[in-house]
C-alpha cells in the first residue's frame, strides 16, 4: 500500500493518527536510540498500531543512513517516508530502491524549480511527495503544486531542531492548506494534548519523533498519543502509582497540594515536588490547589507543574493575579466551573453557569473542569456527575472541557458517549482506598477509552 493511501485508510479508525519519526540522533537532544536497534524499534511501533513510519536518513546531523532505512523496510510491512535533505533525481531513485514509498520535499531547502521538478519526478517513480512548509509563503507553492500530502513543521529545519517550536505554528497555518490535502503537523510535539490541539486545528495526523523515542514504554506511550480521549488520574500520592500510570499510558498525573479543605489526598509541597520530579516528559503533571493568591504563586513557583487546577473559590481577579507566575513557569491553568448559583456568586462569576463559562472563556484559563466534587463535598465517596450540565458546558465552551466526579470503569463508556467529552479525570474511581490506585482498574479504564 502507498504511504498516502495508508494514511487515508487510517482516518476511518477511532484514534488520532500519529506517524512515528525514527531518528537516531537530534542536534538538540543528542542520542535518541540509546543502544536500541532501529529496525526492532520500528517493529514495536508497527505492532502498536502505527499505519506508517517515518525514517530519518540524514547522516551528518541526525546520524541516519540508507542502510537503516533498508533494514527497517525489510522488517515492517507498513509504508515508510524517507526524511532527508533531498535535492536530486538520484536521491529519489535511491529512496525507492531502499524501500521507502514517500519522500520529504522541504520548501525551505529547495528553489521553486527544484521543488516542482522533484515533485513531478517523485510521482513518476511511484513515490508520494510529502511537501513540508514552515511559513505562510510556502503555501503559495503548495497550492500551485496541488500537493496531496502536506506537512507543517513547527520548527525551523534550517537550525536543525535547535529552536523551541510548538504546535501554535500548525494552529496558525492549518487553514492555508489545500482542502483536499492530507495535512500533517510535524516536530516539537511533546505530549498527547498537543497532538489533539493540532488535529482540532485542522491537521489530519501528527508526526512525532523525540517524545516517543524518549519514552521508556514505547508501545503504551504511542497508544496514548493516538488516543482521542485524554485521561487524568488524580490523587496520586506515591511513586509506585505514578510509575503504574506512566507505564500504562495515562496522559496526566494529578496530585493535590496543600488544599484548603482537609482531604485524604492532600500532600505538602515538598512531597508533591518530589513526585513531580518522577513524572517523565510526555506525561503532564497537574497539581490541584486553592486558596490565597500569594500561596498559589508560591506553590506554582516551587513545584512548576505543567498544569495547575484551581478547585476552590478562585475569582477572575485571582486567576489574573497568578497568570504571570504561571506564564513564567510554563504552567497552564485549568479552572473548575462553579456549578451552583451560590458558587458563581462566591467567585464573582455572574449568577449562573452559562455566564461563568463566558467570563472564564475570555480569560487566560486554558481548560475547564466540570466536577461533581466541590470544596463543599470534597470528602464524599458517592458522587454523581450531572451529565446534562456537563453536556451544556461542553456545548457553550470555547475551550477544552474535562469532566470528573463519580466516574468509574463501569459508567465510563456511557458517560463519554453521552457527553462527547474528550478529557476524563478519575480519582476515587481508580483506587481501592484514598491514595492507593488499582493497576488493573486503570488498565481497564484505558482499554475502554481506546475502544470507544
Short mmCIF file of C-alpha atoms in Angstrom, two decimals:
data_model
loop_
_atom_site.label_atom_id
_atom_site.label_comp_id
_atom_site.label_asym_id
_atom_site.label_seq_id
_atom_site.Cartn_x
_atom_site.Cartn_y
_atom_site.Cartn_z
CA UNK A 1 0.00 0.00 0.00
CA UNK A 2 1.17 3.53 -0.76
CA UNK A 3 2.03 5.92 2.07
CA UNK A 4 -0.81 8.38 1.44
CA UNK A 5 -3.34 5.60 0.90
CA UNK A 6 -2.42 4.08 4.27
CA UNK A 7 -2.93 7.44 5.99
CA UNK A 8 -6.30 7.99 4.33
CA UNK A 9 -7.40 4.48 5.31
CA UNK A 10 -6.35 5.14 8.92
CA UNK A 11 -8.68 8.15 9.09
CA UNK A 12 -11.58 5.71 9.33
CA UNK A 13 -10.25 4.37 12.63
CA UNK A 14 -11.25 5.52 16.12
CA UNK A 15 -7.89 7.05 17.02
CA UNK A 16 -5.78 10.07 16.15
CA UNK A 17 -3.15 9.28 13.53
CA UNK A 18 0.41 9.58 14.83
CA UNK A 19 3.33 8.92 12.47
CA UNK A 20 6.38 7.75 14.45
CA UNK A 21 9.55 9.51 13.29
CA UNK A 22 12.53 7.20 13.72
CA UNK A 23 15.77 9.09 14.08
CA UNK A 24 18.98 8.06 15.79
CA UNK A 25 20.17 11.46 16.97
CA UNK A 26 18.95 15.01 17.48
CA UNK A 27 21.29 18.02 17.34
CA UNK A 28 19.41 19.35 20.35
CA UNK A 29 18.56 16.19 22.35
CA UNK A 30 21.58 14.03 21.49
CA UNK A 31 21.43 10.23 21.22
CA UNK A 32 17.82 9.11 20.87
CA UNK A 33 18.15 5.43 20.04
CA UNK A 34 20.15 4.73 23.23
CA UNK A 35 21.50 1.41 22.01
CA UNK A 36 18.24 0.15 20.52
CA UNK A 37 18.13 -1.45 17.10
CA UNK A 38 16.16 0.94 14.83
CA UNK A 39 14.52 -1.93 12.95
CA UNK A 40 13.37 -3.66 16.15
CA UNK A 41 12.11 -0.32 17.44
CA UNK A 42 10.18 0.19 14.19
CA UNK A 43 8.59 -3.24 14.58
CA UNK A 44 7.40 -2.33 18.10
CA UNK A 45 5.66 0.73 16.71
CA UNK A 46 4.08 -1.23 13.87
CA UNK A 47 2.76 -3.71 16.44
CA UNK A 48 1.41 -0.80 18.49
CA UNK A 49 -0.71 0.21 15.51
CA UNK A 50 1.32 2.72 13.51
CA UNK A 51 -0.18 2.80 9.99
CA UNK A 52 3.02 4.27 8.50
CA UNK A 53 6.54 5.16 9.66
CA UNK A 54 8.99 7.97 9.01
CA UNK A 55 12.74 7.31 8.92
CA UNK A 56 15.44 10.00 9.03
CA UNK A 57 18.39 9.05 6.81
CA UNK A 58 20.46 12.25 7.01
CA UNK A 59 23.92 11.24 8.23
CA UNK A 60 25.87 14.27 9.44
CA UNK A 61 23.46 15.89 11.93
CA UNK A 62 20.94 13.10 12.61
CA UNK A 63 23.21 10.03 12.29
CA UNK A 64 20.82 8.27 9.93
CA UNK A 65 21.62 6.20 6.85
CA UNK A 66 20.09 4.49 3.87
CA UNK A 67 21.15 1.19 5.43
CA UNK A 68 18.90 1.91 8.43
CA UNK A 69 16.05 2.68 6.04
CA UNK A 70 16.61 -0.59 4.20
CA UNK A 71 16.72 -2.66 7.38
CA UNK A 72 13.51 -1.08 8.65
CA UNK A 73 11.77 -1.55 5.29
CA UNK A 74 12.69 -5.25 5.39
CA UNK A 75 11.40 -5.58 8.96
CA UNK A 76 7.97 -3.93 8.72
CA UNK A 77 5.00 -4.14 6.36
CA UNK A 78 3.78 -0.54 6.63
CA UNK A 79 4.75 2.22 4.16
CA UNK A 80 7.74 4.42 5.01
CA UNK A 81 8.52 8.10 4.50
CA UNK A 82 12.19 8.93 3.96
CA UNK A 83 13.26 12.18 5.64
CA UNK A 84 16.45 13.80 4.38
CA UNK A 85 17.68 16.87 2.54
CA UNK A 86 16.63 15.79 -0.95
CA UNK A 87 17.97 17.74 -3.96
CA UNK A 88 18.35 15.44 -6.97
CA UNK A 89 16.51 12.87 -9.04
CA UNK A 90 19.17 10.36 -7.95
CA UNK A 91 18.06 10.93 -4.34
CA UNK A 92 14.56 9.88 -5.36
CA UNK A 93 15.75 6.78 -7.18
CA UNK A 94 17.74 5.53 -4.18
CA UNK A 95 14.79 6.32 -1.90
CA UNK A 96 12.70 3.90 -3.94
CA UNK A 97 15.49 1.32 -4.11
CA UNK A 98 15.99 1.29 -0.33
CA UNK A 99 12.34 0.61 0.42
CA UNK A 100 10.59 3.94 1.11
CA UNK A 101 7.30 4.80 -0.57
CA UNK A 102 7.22 8.52 0.23
CA UNK A 103 9.80 11.29 0.14
CA UNK A 104 10.12 14.56 2.08
CA UNK A 105 10.47 17.72 -0.01
CA UNK A 106 11.13 20.84 2.07
CA UNK A 107 10.07 24.24 0.75
CA UNK A 108 12.70 25.87 2.95
CA UNK A 109 15.56 23.92 1.33
CA UNK A 110 14.58 23.97 -2.33
CA UNK A 111 14.17 26.58 -5.04
CA UNK A 112 10.81 26.73 -6.74
CA UNK A 113 12.18 24.98 -9.83
CA UNK A 114 13.83 22.24 -7.76
CA UNK A 115 10.64 21.64 -5.77
CA UNK A 116 8.46 21.35 -8.87
CA UNK A 117 10.94 19.10 -10.65
CA UNK A 118 11.37 16.75 -7.68
CA UNK A 119 7.63 16.64 -7.07
CA UNK A 120 6.91 15.51 -10.64
CA UNK A 121 9.79 13.03 -10.69
CA UNK A 122 8.65 11.52 -7.38
CA UNK A 123 5.20 10.90 -8.81
CA UNK A 124 6.70 9.28 -11.91
CA UNK A 125 8.67 6.88 -9.68
CA UNK A 126 5.58 5.99 -7.68
CA UNK A 127 6.70 7.88 -4.58
CA UNK A 128 4.28 10.04 -2.59
CA UNK A 129 5.85 13.52 -2.30
CA UNK A 130 5.43 14.92 1.22
CA UNK A 131 5.74 18.71 0.87
CA UNK A 132 6.89 20.40 4.06
CA UNK A 133 6.01 24.01 4.90
CA UNK A 134 7.02 26.27 7.76
CA UNK A 135 5.88 29.79 6.88
CA UNK A 136 2.81 31.31 5.24
CA UNK A 137 4.57 31.94 1.93
CA UNK A 138 5.24 28.21 1.47
CA UNK A 139 1.55 27.59 0.88
CA UNK A 140 1.65 29.53 -2.37
CA UNK A 141 3.92 26.76 -3.69
CA UNK A 142 1.84 24.01 -2.09
CA UNK A 143 -1.35 25.28 -3.70
CA UNK A 144 0.33 25.77 -7.06
CA UNK A 145 1.64 22.20 -6.93
CA UNK A 146 -1.75 20.85 -5.92
CA UNK A 147 0.07 18.85 -3.26
CA UNK A 148 -1.93 15.99 -1.76
CA UNK A 149 0.35 15.34 1.23
CA UNK A 150 1.44 18.44 3.15
CA UNK A 151 3.36 18.94 6.38
CA UNK A 152 3.68 21.94 8.66
CA UNK A 153 6.99 21.93 10.53
CA UNK A 154 6.58 23.62 13.90
CA UNK A 155 10.33 24.23 14.00
CA UNK A 156 12.77 25.81 11.58
CA UNK A 157 14.60 22.88 10.00
CA UNK A 158 17.36 25.26 8.89
CA UNK A 159 18.53 25.50 12.52
CA UNK A 160 18.36 21.68 12.82
CA UNK A 161 15.67 21.44 15.55
CA UNK A 162 17.61 23.59 17.98
CA UNK A 163 14.81 26.16 18.30
CA UNK A 164 11.81 25.99 20.63
CA UNK A 165 8.77 25.29 18.48
CA UNK A 166 5.26 24.24 19.44
CA UNK A 167 2.02 23.40 17.69
CA UNK A 168 1.00 27.06 17.55
CA UNK A 169 2.63 27.19 14.12
CA UNK A 170 0.29 24.46 12.89
CA UNK A 171 -2.71 26.11 14.54
CA UNK A 172 -1.85 29.37 12.77
CA UNK A 173 -1.20 27.90 9.32
CA UNK A 174 -3.51 24.88 9.03
CA UNK A 175 -6.33 26.79 7.33
CA UNK A 176 -3.99 27.69 4.44
CA UNK A 177 -3.54 24.09 3.31
CA UNK A 178 -5.43 22.85 0.23
CA UNK A 179 -8.82 21.50 1.29
CA UNK A 180 -8.22 18.14 -0.37
CA UNK A 181 -4.69 17.70 1.02
CA UNK A 182 -3.80 15.33 3.85
CA UNK A 183 -2.21 17.66 6.44
CA UNK A 184 0.44 16.57 8.95
CA UNK A 185 1.77 18.59 11.88
CA UNK A 186 5.48 17.90 12.42
CA UNK A 187 8.10 18.34 15.12
CA UNK A 188 8.19 19.71 18.66
CA UNK A 189 5.13 17.73 19.75
CA UNK A 190 5.74 16.83 23.36
CA UNK A 191 2.52 15.22 24.59
CA UNK A 192 -0.89 13.93 23.58
CA UNK A 193 -2.59 17.26 24.34
CA UNK A 194 -0.53 18.89 21.61
CA UNK A 195 -1.47 16.14 19.15
CA UNK A 196 -5.14 16.76 19.89
CA UNK A 197 -4.76 20.55 19.65
CA UNK A 198 -3.13 20.31 16.22
CA UNK A 199 -5.76 17.89 14.93
CA UNK A 200 -8.54 20.10 16.26
CA UNK A 201 -6.96 22.99 14.34
CA UNK A 202 -7.16 21.05 11.08
CA UNK A 203 -4.26 18.61 10.91
CA UNK A 204 -5.14 15.06 9.85
CA UNK A 205 -2.15 13.50 11.60
CA UNK A 206 0.88 14.28 13.74
CA UNK A 207 4.47 13.23 13.05
CA UNK A 208 6.20 12.64 16.41
CA UNK A 209 9.78 11.56 16.99
CA UNK A 210 11.66 12.64 20.10
CA UNK A 211 8.76 12.34 22.56
CA UNK A 212 8.14 8.70 21.63
CA UNK A 213 11.85 7.89 21.45
CA UNK A 214 12.39 9.30 24.94
CA UNK A 215 9.66 7.19 26.50
CA UNK A 216 10.65 4.07 28.41
CA UNK A 217 7.34 2.45 27.43
CA UNK A 218 7.27 2.74 23.64
CA UNK A 219 4.01 0.99 22.83
CA UNK A 220 1.82 2.35 25.62
CA UNK A 221 3.18 5.86 25.07
CA UNK A 222 2.48 5.64 21.36
CA UNK A 223 -1.07 4.43 22.01
CA UNK A 224 -1.54 7.29 24.48
CA UNK A 225 -0.50 9.79 21.81
CA UNK A 226 -3.08 8.26 19.43
CA UNK A 227 -5.97 8.07 21.90
CA UNK A 228 -8.72 10.58 21.18
CA UNK A 229 -9.72 10.83 24.84
CA UNK A 230 -7.17 12.08 27.36
CA UNK A 231 -7.04 10.54 30.81
CA UNK A 232 -6.02 12.13 34.06
CA UNK A 233 -5.66 10.01 37.17
CA UNK A 234 -5.80 12.30 40.16
CA UNK A 235 -5.00 11.98 43.84
CA UNK A 236 -1.65 10.25 43.32
CA UNK A 237 0.42 10.05 46.48
CA UNK A 238 3.37 7.76 45.80
CA UNK A 239 5.96 6.98 43.13
CA UNK A 240 4.76 3.42 42.64
CA UNK A 241 1.32 4.57 41.48
CA UNK A 242 2.86 7.26 39.27
CA UNK A 243 5.06 4.63 37.62
CA UNK A 244 1.97 2.49 37.03
CA UNK A 245 0.19 5.40 35.35
CA UNK A 246 3.19 6.20 33.16
CA UNK A 247 3.72 2.56 32.21
CA UNK A 248 0.06 2.10 31.21
CA UNK A 249 -0.20 5.37 29.27
CA UNK A 250 -2.04 7.88 31.46
CA UNK A 251 -1.78 11.35 29.91
CA UNK A 252 -2.00 13.48 33.05
CA UNK A 253 -0.70 12.74 36.52
CA UNK A 254 -2.74 14.57 39.17
CA UNK A 255 -1.69 15.45 42.71
CA UNK A 256 -3.28 17.59 45.42
CA UNK A 257 -1.06 20.19 47.08
CA UNK A 258 -1.95 21.93 50.35
CA UNK A 259 -5.63 22.16 49.52
CA UNK A 260 -7.59 24.41 51.94
CA UNK A 261 -10.02 21.58 52.82
CA UNK A 262 -8.72 18.53 54.67
CA UNK A 263 -8.99 15.77 52.06
CA UNK A 264 -7.24 12.38 52.21
CA UNK A 265 -5.24 13.04 49.03
CA UNK A 266 -3.64 16.23 50.37
CA UNK A 267 0.16 16.43 50.27
CA UNK A 268 2.62 19.08 51.35
CA UNK A 269 4.58 20.93 48.72
CA UNK A 270 7.84 19.05 49.30
CA UNK A 271 6.15 15.70 48.72
CA UNK A 272 4.44 16.97 45.57
CA UNK A 273 7.71 18.39 44.25
CA UNK A 274 9.46 15.05 44.74
CA UNK A 275 6.63 13.20 43.00
CA UNK A 276 6.59 15.76 40.21
CA UNK A 277 10.27 15.01 39.53
CA UNK A 278 9.39 11.35 38.94
CA UNK A 279 6.99 12.18 36.08
CA UNK A 280 8.82 11.80 32.74
CA UNK A 281 8.44 14.18 29.84
CA UNK A 282 5.49 13.39 27.63
CA UNK A 283 3.19 12.99 30.64
CA UNK A 284 1.76 16.15 32.18
CA UNK A 285 1.93 16.96 35.89
CA UNK A 286 -1.30 18.56 37.07
CA UNK A 287 -1.49 19.91 40.62
CA UNK A 288 -4.81 20.67 42.30
CA UNK A 289 -4.67 23.63 44.65
CA UNK A 290 -6.68 26.53 46.01
CA UNK A 291 -6.52 29.42 48.44
CA UNK A 292 -4.97 32.87 48.65
CA UNK A 293 -3.10 34.38 45.74
CA UNK A 294 0.30 34.55 47.44
CA UNK A 295 0.08 30.91 48.48
CA UNK A 296 -0.87 29.87 44.95
CA UNK A 297 2.06 31.80 43.49
CA UNK A 298 4.46 30.23 45.98
CA UNK A 299 3.21 26.72 45.16
CA UNK A 300 3.45 27.27 41.40
CA UNK A 301 6.95 28.74 41.66
CA UNK A 302 8.05 25.88 43.89
CA UNK A 303 6.50 22.90 42.07
CA UNK A 304 6.46 24.26 38.49
CA UNK A 305 3.66 21.94 37.33
CA UNK A 306 2.63 21.61 33.70
CA UNK A 307 -0.90 22.45 34.81
CA UNK A 308 -2.47 23.98 37.88
CA UNK A 309 -6.07 23.07 38.64
CA UNK A 310 -7.87 25.79 40.59
CA UNK A 311 -10.54 23.92 42.51
CA UNK A 312 -11.59 26.13 45.38
CA UNK A 313 -13.31 29.53 45.03
CA UNK A 314 -10.92 31.48 42.82
CA UNK A 315 -12.27 34.59 41.09
CA UNK A 316 -11.15 36.14 37.81
CA UNK A 317 -9.05 38.57 39.82
CA UNK A 318 -7.22 35.65 41.43
CA UNK A 319 -6.69 33.99 38.05
CA UNK A 320 -5.34 37.21 36.56
CA UNK A 321 -3.02 37.75 39.52
CA UNK A 322 -1.39 34.33 39.16
CA UNK A 323 -1.30 34.38 35.35
CA UNK A 324 2.18 35.93 35.08
CA UNK A 325 3.51 33.41 37.58
CA UNK A 326 2.00 30.60 35.50
CA UNK A 327 3.39 32.04 32.28
CA UNK A 328 6.87 32.29 33.78
CA UNK A 329 6.75 28.61 34.79
CA UNK A 330 5.10 27.46 31.55
CA UNK A 331 2.10 26.32 33.61
CA UNK A 332 -1.37 26.19 32.11
CA UNK A 333 -4.48 26.96 34.16
CA UNK A 334 -7.43 24.59 34.49
CA UNK A 335 -10.39 26.22 36.23
CA UNK A 336 -13.24 24.31 37.79
CA UNK A 337 -16.54 25.75 36.61
CA UNK A 338 -18.83 26.70 39.53
CA UNK A 339 -21.97 24.61 39.10
CA UNK A 340 -24.37 26.31 41.52
CA UNK A 341 -25.66 29.88 41.68
CA UNK A 342 -24.09 30.29 45.12
CA UNK A 343 -20.68 29.17 43.86
CA UNK A 344 -20.90 31.50 40.84
CA UNK A 345 -21.67 34.46 43.10
CA UNK A 346 -18.96 33.47 45.59
CA UNK A 347 -16.38 33.54 42.79
CA UNK A 348 -17.74 36.77 41.25
CA UNK A 349 -18.55 34.91 38.04
CA UNK A 350 -22.09 36.09 37.44
CA UNK A 351 -25.07 34.29 38.86
CA UNK A 352 -25.33 31.24 36.60
CA UNK A 353 -23.13 28.64 34.96
CA UNK A 354 -23.51 29.99 31.43
CA UNK A 355 -22.31 33.45 32.48
CA UNK A 356 -19.40 31.92 34.39
CA UNK A 357 -18.27 29.95 31.35
CA UNK A 358 -18.47 33.06 29.16
CA UNK A 359 -16.43 35.13 31.61
CA UNK A 360 -13.82 32.41 32.03
CA UNK A 361 -13.65 31.88 28.26
CA UNK A 362 -12.40 35.44 27.90
CA UNK A 363 -9.66 34.88 30.48
CA UNK A 364 -6.22 33.25 30.37
CA UNK A 365 -7.68 29.92 31.53
CA UNK A 366 -6.61 27.12 29.16
CA UNK A 367 -9.18 24.49 30.08
CA UNK A 368 -12.31 23.96 32.17
CA UNK A 369 -13.17 21.21 34.60
CA UNK A 370 -16.74 20.13 35.31
CA UNK A 371 -16.55 18.16 38.54
CA UNK A 372 -19.16 16.63 40.79
CA UNK A 373 -16.59 17.03 43.58
CA UNK A 374 -16.51 20.56 45.02
CA UNK A 375 -14.93 22.19 48.04
CA UNK A 376 -18.19 21.55 49.91
CA UNK A 377 -18.36 17.78 49.25
CA UNK A 378 -14.61 17.21 48.89
CA UNK A 379 -14.60 14.06 51.04
CA UNK A 380 -17.73 12.46 49.62
CA UNK A 381 -17.48 8.90 48.29
CA UNK A 382 -20.82 8.81 46.48
CA UNK A 383 -20.53 11.44 43.77
CA UNK A 384 -22.66 11.54 40.64
CA UNK A 385 -21.76 13.65 37.63
CA UNK A 386 -24.57 15.83 36.27
CA UNK A 387 -24.31 14.60 32.69
CA UNK A 388 -26.77 17.13 31.28
CA UNK A 389 -24.89 20.01 32.89
CA UNK A 390 -21.61 18.66 31.54
CA UNK A 391 -23.10 18.46 28.04
CA UNK A 392 -24.38 22.05 28.30
CA UNK A 393 -20.98 23.38 29.39
CA UNK A 394 -19.16 21.45 26.64
CA UNK A 395 -21.60 22.86 24.06
CA UNK A 396 -21.03 26.51 25.03
CA UNK A 397 -17.33 26.36 25.90
CA UNK A 398 -14.72 27.71 23.52
CA UNK A 399 -12.02 25.84 25.44
CA UNK A 400 -11.35 22.16 26.19
CA UNK A 401 -13.51 20.70 28.95
CA UNK A 402 -12.60 17.87 31.33
CA UNK A 403 -15.29 16.01 33.28
CA UNK A 404 -14.84 14.38 36.67
CA UNK A 405 -16.63 13.12 39.73
CA UNK A 406 -18.19 9.70 40.21
CA UNK A 407 -16.65 8.26 37.02
CA UNK A 408 -15.71 4.58 37.22
CA UNK A 409 -14.80 1.81 34.81
CA UNK A 410 -18.44 0.72 34.95
CA UNK A 411 -20.02 4.01 33.80
CA UNK A 412 -17.10 5.48 31.84
CA UNK A 413 -18.17 4.38 28.37
CA UNK A 414 -21.75 5.57 28.86
CA UNK A 415 -20.64 8.97 30.19
CA UNK A 416 -18.12 9.61 27.40
CA UNK A 417 -20.56 8.61 24.67
CA UNK A 418 -23.37 10.67 26.16
CA UNK A 419 -21.34 13.84 26.77
CA UNK A 420 -18.92 13.59 23.86
CA UNK A 421 -16.20 14.77 26.24
CA UNK A 422 -12.62 14.01 25.19
CA UNK A 423 -10.98 14.69 28.57
CA UNK A 424 -11.61 12.44 31.59
CA UNK A 425 -10.44 12.93 35.19
CA UNK A 426 -10.75 10.00 37.59
CA UNK A 427 -9.71 9.89 41.23
CA UNK A 428 -11.81 7.70 43.52
CA UNK A 429 -12.89 5.51 40.61
CA UNK A 430 -9.29 4.34 40.12
CA UNK A 431 -8.42 3.39 43.68
CA UNK A 432 -9.15 0.82 46.37
CA UNK A 433 -8.81 3.45 49.08
CA UNK A 434 -7.69 7.09 49.07
CA UNK A 435 -4.18 7.36 47.70
CA UNK A 436 -3.83 3.71 46.67
CA UNK A 437 -4.56 3.21 42.98
CA UNK A 438 -5.57 -0.11 41.44
CA UNK A 439 -3.41 -1.08 38.47
CA UNK A 440 -5.99 -3.40 36.92
CA UNK A 441 -8.71 -0.77 37.22
CA UNK A 442 -6.56 1.84 35.45
CA UNK A 443 -5.65 -0.69 32.78
CA UNK A 444 -9.35 -1.41 32.20
CA UNK A 445 -10.17 2.32 32.04
CA UNK A 446 -7.56 2.78 29.31
CA UNK A 447 -8.85 -0.22 27.38
CA UNK A 448 -12.34 1.28 27.42
CA UNK A 449 -11.09 4.64 26.16
CA UNK A 450 -9.04 3.02 23.39
CA UNK A 451 -12.08 1.15 22.11
CA UNK A 452 -14.69 3.88 22.16
#
